[in-house]
Coordinates of C-alpha atoms and ligand atoms in Angstrom, one line a residue:
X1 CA 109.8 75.0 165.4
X2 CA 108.8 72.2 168.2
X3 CA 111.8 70.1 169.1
X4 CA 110.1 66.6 166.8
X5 CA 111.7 63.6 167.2
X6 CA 114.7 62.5 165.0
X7 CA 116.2 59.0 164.2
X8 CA 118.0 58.0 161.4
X9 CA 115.9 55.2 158.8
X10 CA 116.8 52.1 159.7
X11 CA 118.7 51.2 156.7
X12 CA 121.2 53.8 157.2
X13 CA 124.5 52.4 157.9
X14 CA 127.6 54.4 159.3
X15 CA 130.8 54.6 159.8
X16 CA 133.2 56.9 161.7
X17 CA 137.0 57.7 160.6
X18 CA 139.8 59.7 162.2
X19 CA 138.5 63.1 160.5
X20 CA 135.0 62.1 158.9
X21 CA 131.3 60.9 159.2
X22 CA 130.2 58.5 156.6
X23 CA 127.0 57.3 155.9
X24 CA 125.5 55.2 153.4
X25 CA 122.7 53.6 152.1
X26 CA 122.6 51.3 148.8
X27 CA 125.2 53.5 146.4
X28 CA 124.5 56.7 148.0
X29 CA 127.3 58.0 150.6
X30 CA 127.2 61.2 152.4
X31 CA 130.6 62.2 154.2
X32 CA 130.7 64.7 156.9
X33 CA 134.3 66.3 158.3
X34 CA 134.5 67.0 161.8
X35 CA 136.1 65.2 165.2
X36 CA 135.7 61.4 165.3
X37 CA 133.8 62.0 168.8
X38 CA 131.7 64.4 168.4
X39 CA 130.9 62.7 165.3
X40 CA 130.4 59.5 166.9
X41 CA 128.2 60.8 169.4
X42 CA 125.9 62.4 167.4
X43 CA 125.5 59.9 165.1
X44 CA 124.9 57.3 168.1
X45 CA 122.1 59.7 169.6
X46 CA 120.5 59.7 166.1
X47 CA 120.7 56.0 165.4
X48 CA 118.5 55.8 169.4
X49 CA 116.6 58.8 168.9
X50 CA 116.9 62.2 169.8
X51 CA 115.9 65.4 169.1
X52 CA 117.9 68.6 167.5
X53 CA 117.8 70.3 170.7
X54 CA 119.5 67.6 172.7
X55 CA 122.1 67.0 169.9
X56 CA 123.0 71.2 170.4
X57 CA 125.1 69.5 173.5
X58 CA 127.7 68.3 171.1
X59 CA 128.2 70.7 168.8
X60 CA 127.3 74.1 167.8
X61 CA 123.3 74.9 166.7
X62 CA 124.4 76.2 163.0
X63 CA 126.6 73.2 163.0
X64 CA 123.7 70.8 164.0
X65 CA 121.4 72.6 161.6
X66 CA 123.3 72.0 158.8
X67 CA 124.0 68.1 159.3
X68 CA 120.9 67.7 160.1
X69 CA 119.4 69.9 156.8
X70 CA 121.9 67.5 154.8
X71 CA 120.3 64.3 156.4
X72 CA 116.8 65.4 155.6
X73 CA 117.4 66.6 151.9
X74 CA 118.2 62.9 151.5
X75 CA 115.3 61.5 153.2
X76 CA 117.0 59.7 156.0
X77 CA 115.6 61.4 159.2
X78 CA 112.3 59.8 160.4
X79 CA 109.9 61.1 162.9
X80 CA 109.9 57.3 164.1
X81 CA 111.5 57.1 167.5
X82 CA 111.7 53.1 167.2
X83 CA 112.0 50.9 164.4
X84 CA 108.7 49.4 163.7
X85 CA 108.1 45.7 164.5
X86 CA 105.8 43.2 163.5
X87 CA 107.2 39.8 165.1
X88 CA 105.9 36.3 163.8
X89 CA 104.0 38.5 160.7
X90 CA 105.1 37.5 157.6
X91 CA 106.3 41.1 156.5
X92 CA 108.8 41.4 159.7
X93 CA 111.7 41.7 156.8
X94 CA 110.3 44.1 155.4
X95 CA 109.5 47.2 157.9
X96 CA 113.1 48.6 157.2
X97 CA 113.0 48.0 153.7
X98 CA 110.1 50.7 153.8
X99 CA 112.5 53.4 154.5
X100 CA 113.7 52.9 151.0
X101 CA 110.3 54.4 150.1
X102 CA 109.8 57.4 152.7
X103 CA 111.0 58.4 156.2
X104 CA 107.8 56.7 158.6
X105 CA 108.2 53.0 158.2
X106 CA 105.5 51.8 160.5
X107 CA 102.9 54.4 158.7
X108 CA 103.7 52.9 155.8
X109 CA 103.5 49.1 156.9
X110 CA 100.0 50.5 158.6
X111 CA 98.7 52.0 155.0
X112 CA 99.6 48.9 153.2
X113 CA 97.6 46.6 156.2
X114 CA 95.0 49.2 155.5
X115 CA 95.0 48.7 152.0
X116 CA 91.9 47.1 149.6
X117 CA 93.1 46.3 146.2
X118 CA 91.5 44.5 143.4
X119 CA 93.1 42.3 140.7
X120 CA 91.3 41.3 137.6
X121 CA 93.2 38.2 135.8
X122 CA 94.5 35.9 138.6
X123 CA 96.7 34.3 135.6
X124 CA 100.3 34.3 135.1
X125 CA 100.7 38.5 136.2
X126 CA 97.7 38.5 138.6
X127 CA 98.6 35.8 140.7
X128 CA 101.5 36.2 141.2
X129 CA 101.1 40.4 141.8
X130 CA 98.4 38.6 144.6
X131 CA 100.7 36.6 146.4
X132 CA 103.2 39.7 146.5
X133 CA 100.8 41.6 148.0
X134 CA 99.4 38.9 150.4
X135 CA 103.4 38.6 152.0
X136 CA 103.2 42.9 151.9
X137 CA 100.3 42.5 154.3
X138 CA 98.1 44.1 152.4
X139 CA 94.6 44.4 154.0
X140 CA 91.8 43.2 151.8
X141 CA 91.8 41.7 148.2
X142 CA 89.1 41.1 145.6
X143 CA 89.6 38.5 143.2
X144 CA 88.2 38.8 139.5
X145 CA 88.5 35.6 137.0
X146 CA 86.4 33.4 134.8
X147 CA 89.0 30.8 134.2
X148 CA 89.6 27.1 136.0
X149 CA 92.8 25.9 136.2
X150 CA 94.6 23.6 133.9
X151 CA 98.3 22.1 133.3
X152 CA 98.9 24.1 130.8
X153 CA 98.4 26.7 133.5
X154 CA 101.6 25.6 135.8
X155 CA 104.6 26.9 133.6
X156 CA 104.0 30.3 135.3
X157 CA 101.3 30.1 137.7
X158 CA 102.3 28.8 140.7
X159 CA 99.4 29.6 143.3
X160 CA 97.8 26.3 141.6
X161 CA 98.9 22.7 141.4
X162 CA 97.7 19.7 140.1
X163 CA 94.9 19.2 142.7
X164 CA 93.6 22.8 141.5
X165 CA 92.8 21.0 137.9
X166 CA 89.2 22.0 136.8
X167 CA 88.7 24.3 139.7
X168 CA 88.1 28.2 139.3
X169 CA 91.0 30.0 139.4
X170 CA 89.3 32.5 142.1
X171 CA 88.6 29.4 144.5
X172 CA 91.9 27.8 144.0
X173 CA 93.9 31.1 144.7
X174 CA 91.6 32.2 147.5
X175 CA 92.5 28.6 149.4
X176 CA 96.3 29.2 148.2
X177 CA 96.7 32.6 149.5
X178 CA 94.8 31.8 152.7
X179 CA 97.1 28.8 153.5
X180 CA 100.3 31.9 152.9
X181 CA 98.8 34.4 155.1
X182 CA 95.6 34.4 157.4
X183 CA 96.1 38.4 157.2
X184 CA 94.9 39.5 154.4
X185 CA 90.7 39.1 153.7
X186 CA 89.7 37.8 150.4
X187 CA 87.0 38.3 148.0
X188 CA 86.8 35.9 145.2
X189 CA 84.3 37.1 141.9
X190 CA 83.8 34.3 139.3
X191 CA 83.6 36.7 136.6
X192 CA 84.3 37.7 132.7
X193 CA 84.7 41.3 132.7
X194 CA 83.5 42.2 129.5
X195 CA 82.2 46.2 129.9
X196 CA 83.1 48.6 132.3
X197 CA 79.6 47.6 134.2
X198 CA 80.7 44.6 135.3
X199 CA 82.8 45.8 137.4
X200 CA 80.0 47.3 139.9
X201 CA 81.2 44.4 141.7
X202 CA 84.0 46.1 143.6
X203 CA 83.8 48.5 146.1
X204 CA 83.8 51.8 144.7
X205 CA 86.5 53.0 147.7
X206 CA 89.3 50.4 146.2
X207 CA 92.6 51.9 146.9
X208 CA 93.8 50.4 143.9
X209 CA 92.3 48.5 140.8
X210 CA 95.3 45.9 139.4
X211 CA 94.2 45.1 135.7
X212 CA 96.1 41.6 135.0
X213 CA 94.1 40.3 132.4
X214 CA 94.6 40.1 129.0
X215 CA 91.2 40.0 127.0
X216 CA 89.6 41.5 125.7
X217 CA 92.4 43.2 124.0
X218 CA 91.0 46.5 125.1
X219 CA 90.5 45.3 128.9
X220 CA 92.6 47.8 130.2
X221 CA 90.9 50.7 128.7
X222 CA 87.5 49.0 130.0
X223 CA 89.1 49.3 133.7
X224 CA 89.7 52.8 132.8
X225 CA 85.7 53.5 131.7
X226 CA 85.3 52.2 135.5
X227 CA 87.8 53.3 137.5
X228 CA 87.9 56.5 135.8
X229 CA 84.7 57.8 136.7
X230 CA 84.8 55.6 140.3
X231 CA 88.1 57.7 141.2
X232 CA 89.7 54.2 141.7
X233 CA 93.5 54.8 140.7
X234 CA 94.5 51.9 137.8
X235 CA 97.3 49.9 136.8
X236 CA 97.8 47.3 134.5
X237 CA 100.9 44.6 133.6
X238 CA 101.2 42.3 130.8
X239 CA 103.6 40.4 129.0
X240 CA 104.0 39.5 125.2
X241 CA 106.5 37.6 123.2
X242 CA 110.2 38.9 123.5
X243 CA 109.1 42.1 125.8
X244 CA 106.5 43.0 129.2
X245 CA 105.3 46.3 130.6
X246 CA 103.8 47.5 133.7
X247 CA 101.9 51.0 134.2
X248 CA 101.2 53.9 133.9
X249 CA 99.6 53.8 137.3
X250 CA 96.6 56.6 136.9
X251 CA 95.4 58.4 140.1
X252 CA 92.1 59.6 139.1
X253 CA 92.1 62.8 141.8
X254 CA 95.5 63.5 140.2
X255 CA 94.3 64.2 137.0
X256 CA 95.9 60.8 135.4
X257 CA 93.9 59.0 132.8
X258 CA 94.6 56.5 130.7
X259 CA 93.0 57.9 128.1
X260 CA 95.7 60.5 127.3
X261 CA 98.1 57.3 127.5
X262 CA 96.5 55.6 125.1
X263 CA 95.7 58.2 122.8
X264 CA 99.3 59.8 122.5
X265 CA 100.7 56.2 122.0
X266 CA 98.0 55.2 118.9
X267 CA 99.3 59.2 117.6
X268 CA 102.9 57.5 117.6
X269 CA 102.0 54.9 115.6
X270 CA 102.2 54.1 111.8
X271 CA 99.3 52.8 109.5
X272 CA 101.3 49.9 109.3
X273 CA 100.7 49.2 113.0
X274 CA 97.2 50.7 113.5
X275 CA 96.6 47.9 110.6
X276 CA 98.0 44.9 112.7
X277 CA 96.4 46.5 116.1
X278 CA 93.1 46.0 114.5
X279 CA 93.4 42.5 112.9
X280 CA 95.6 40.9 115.7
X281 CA 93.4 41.0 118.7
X282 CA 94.2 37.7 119.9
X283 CA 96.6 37.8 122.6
X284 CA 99.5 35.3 122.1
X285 CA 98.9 31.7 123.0
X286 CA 102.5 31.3 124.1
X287 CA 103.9 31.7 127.4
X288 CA 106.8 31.4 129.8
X289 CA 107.1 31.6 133.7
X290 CA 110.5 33.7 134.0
X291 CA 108.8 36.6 131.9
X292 CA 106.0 37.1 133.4
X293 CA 107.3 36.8 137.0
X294 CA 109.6 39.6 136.4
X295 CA 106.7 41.3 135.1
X296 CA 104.7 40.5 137.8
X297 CA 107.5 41.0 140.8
X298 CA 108.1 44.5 139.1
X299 CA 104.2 45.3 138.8
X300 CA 104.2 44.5 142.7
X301 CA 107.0 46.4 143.7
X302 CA 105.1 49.5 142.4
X303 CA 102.2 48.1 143.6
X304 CA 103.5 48.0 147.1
X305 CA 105.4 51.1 147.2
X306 CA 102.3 53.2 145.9
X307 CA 99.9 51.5 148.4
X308 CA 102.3 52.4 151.2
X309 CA 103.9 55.6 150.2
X310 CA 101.8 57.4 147.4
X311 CA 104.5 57.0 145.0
X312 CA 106.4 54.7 142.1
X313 CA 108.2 54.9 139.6
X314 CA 105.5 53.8 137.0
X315 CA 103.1 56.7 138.5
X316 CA 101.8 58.4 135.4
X317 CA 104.7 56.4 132.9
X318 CA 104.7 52.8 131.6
X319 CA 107.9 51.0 132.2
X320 CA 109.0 48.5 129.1
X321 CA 111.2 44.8 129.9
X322 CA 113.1 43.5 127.0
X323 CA 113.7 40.4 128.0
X324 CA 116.7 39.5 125.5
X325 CA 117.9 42.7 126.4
X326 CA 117.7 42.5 130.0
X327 CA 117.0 46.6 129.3
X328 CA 113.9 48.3 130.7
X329 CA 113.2 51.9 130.1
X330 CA 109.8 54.3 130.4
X331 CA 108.0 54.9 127.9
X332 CA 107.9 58.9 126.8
X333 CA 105.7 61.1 128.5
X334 CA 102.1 61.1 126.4
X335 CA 102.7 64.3 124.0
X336 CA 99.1 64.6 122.8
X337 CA 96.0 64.5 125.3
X338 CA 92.5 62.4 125.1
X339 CA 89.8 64.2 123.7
X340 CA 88.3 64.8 127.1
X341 CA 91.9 66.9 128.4
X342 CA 93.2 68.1 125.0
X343 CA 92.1 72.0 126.3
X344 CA 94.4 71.4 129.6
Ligands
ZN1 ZN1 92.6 62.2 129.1

């Protein structure tokens, strides 16, 4: 084994008492016995940068070893000799916060500037999920909406204002987003996305498709006809009455597909509720801000983390917000598969 490169992730706090190590990050502690100096020392040369060899001076190799084998089962030794900085950008803050999502910070921030995402539905989710992204640093957005703005519009959409009135939604948030961040290229598409055709007008090498729209009722699944076959990964967010969801995120080179998502969840169903599916296609008329920012703010988190790190928690699961509650939960794992996978 070459002698890489250690440091511990920036947000990896530490502590030394008379007979212990402790180190911490969020709720998670990790406490390791030993002499306050030796202890201190090592955990000094990790917090610069150092390499196992050269931490062998303090203390025994097997000793080493196994501190160091403890650090790394809990993903808080990077290969990142300095903490990644991006002064004057508007995602500064957040470089650390990365290492809540892997061990390379600055790879991360670099896949995320990379990044080319579309969003259908610059609304009350999409615009919102846009702006998030925008103060991420995300590379390269395409903008998909047929709607103007309007008053009633301003209880949860705040990329617009009153000046907006009248104008498309894509123009408006374009000018909005570009007056946030000059770092992120746009791509506004004055569009009703009514078949999975119409959307040959993305790239076909999106990292990510965001579906924020909410009609036709089926829109997600149309996303899915595209995206699908495009191997454009897929996630969607939308908020009713009393309750919200965001996911499953679908990699298509994974073998996700929504599909299998939408066929075990019409299995679980009763006639009683395949009945109301088919007459009430309407989405509600009603809306408030709070809901679907949370929404929206937890759609982007995944969002985010995905883009930069290949993971989230709504990879391949659909989270649920009650918002009486103040509960969330996932959704079970789809027990029954689409017609195309049922033989997997
Ligand atoms: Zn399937």
């Amino acid at each position: 084994m070459t002698d890489r490169p250690i440091r511990l992730v920036p947000t990896l706090r530490w502590v030394c008492h008379d007979d212990a190590l402790t180190l911490l990050r969020d709720t998670k502690a990790v406490r390791v016995k030993g002499d306050k100096e030796v202890l201190t020392r090592i955990a000094s040369a990790l917090e610069r940068g150092t390499t196992r060899d050269e931490l062998t001076r303090h203390a025994p190799a097997d000793v080493i070893d196994a501190f160091l084998a403890r650090l790394g089962a809990e993903n808080w030794l990077s290969g990142e000799l300095s903490t990644p900085e991006a002064p004057g950008m508007p995602w500064e803050r957040q470089l650390g916060y990365l290492s809540l999502f892997g061990t390379e910070a600055g790879r991360m921030q670099e896949r995320l500037r990379a990044a080319r995402v579309g969003i259908l539905g610059v609304g009350g989710i999409g615009g919102l999920v846009a702006q998030h992204l925008v103060g991420a640093g995300v590379g390269a957005l395409w903008l998909i909406d047929d709607d103007v703005v309007a008053a009633h519009n301003l209880n949860r959409q705040y990329l617009f204002s009153r000046k907006d009135f009248g104008r498309p939604k894509v123009e408006a948030a374009v000018d909005a987003l570009t007056a946030h961040s000059e770092h992120t290229e746009y791509h506004p598409i004055r569009l009703a996305v009514r078949s999975a055709e119409d959307l040959n007008v993305l790239p076909d090498d999106l990292d990510l498709l965001v579906c924020a729209a909410d009609v036709p009722t089926d829109i997600a699944l149309i996303c899915w006809r595209w995206a699908g076959p495009t191997g454009v990964p897929l996630v969607s967010g939308a908020v009713g009455l009393g309750s919200g969801y965001w996911g499953p995120l679908v990699v298509p080179e994974r073998g996700g597909c929504l599909d299998c998502f939408d066929h075990a969840k019409r299995a679980q169903m009763s006639p009683l509720e395949h009945e109301l599916r088919q007459a009430l296609t309407d989405p509600t008329p009603y809306s408030f801000g709070p809901s679907n920012s949370v929404i929206a703010a937890m759609l982007g988190h995944d969002v985010c983390q995905y883009l930069a790190s290949g993971d989230c928690a709504s990879l391949g699961r659909r989270a649920i917000l009650r918002f009486g509650e103040g509960l969330s939960f996932f959704a079970p794992a789809p027990e029954s598969r689409c017609p195309a996978h049922e033989t997997d």
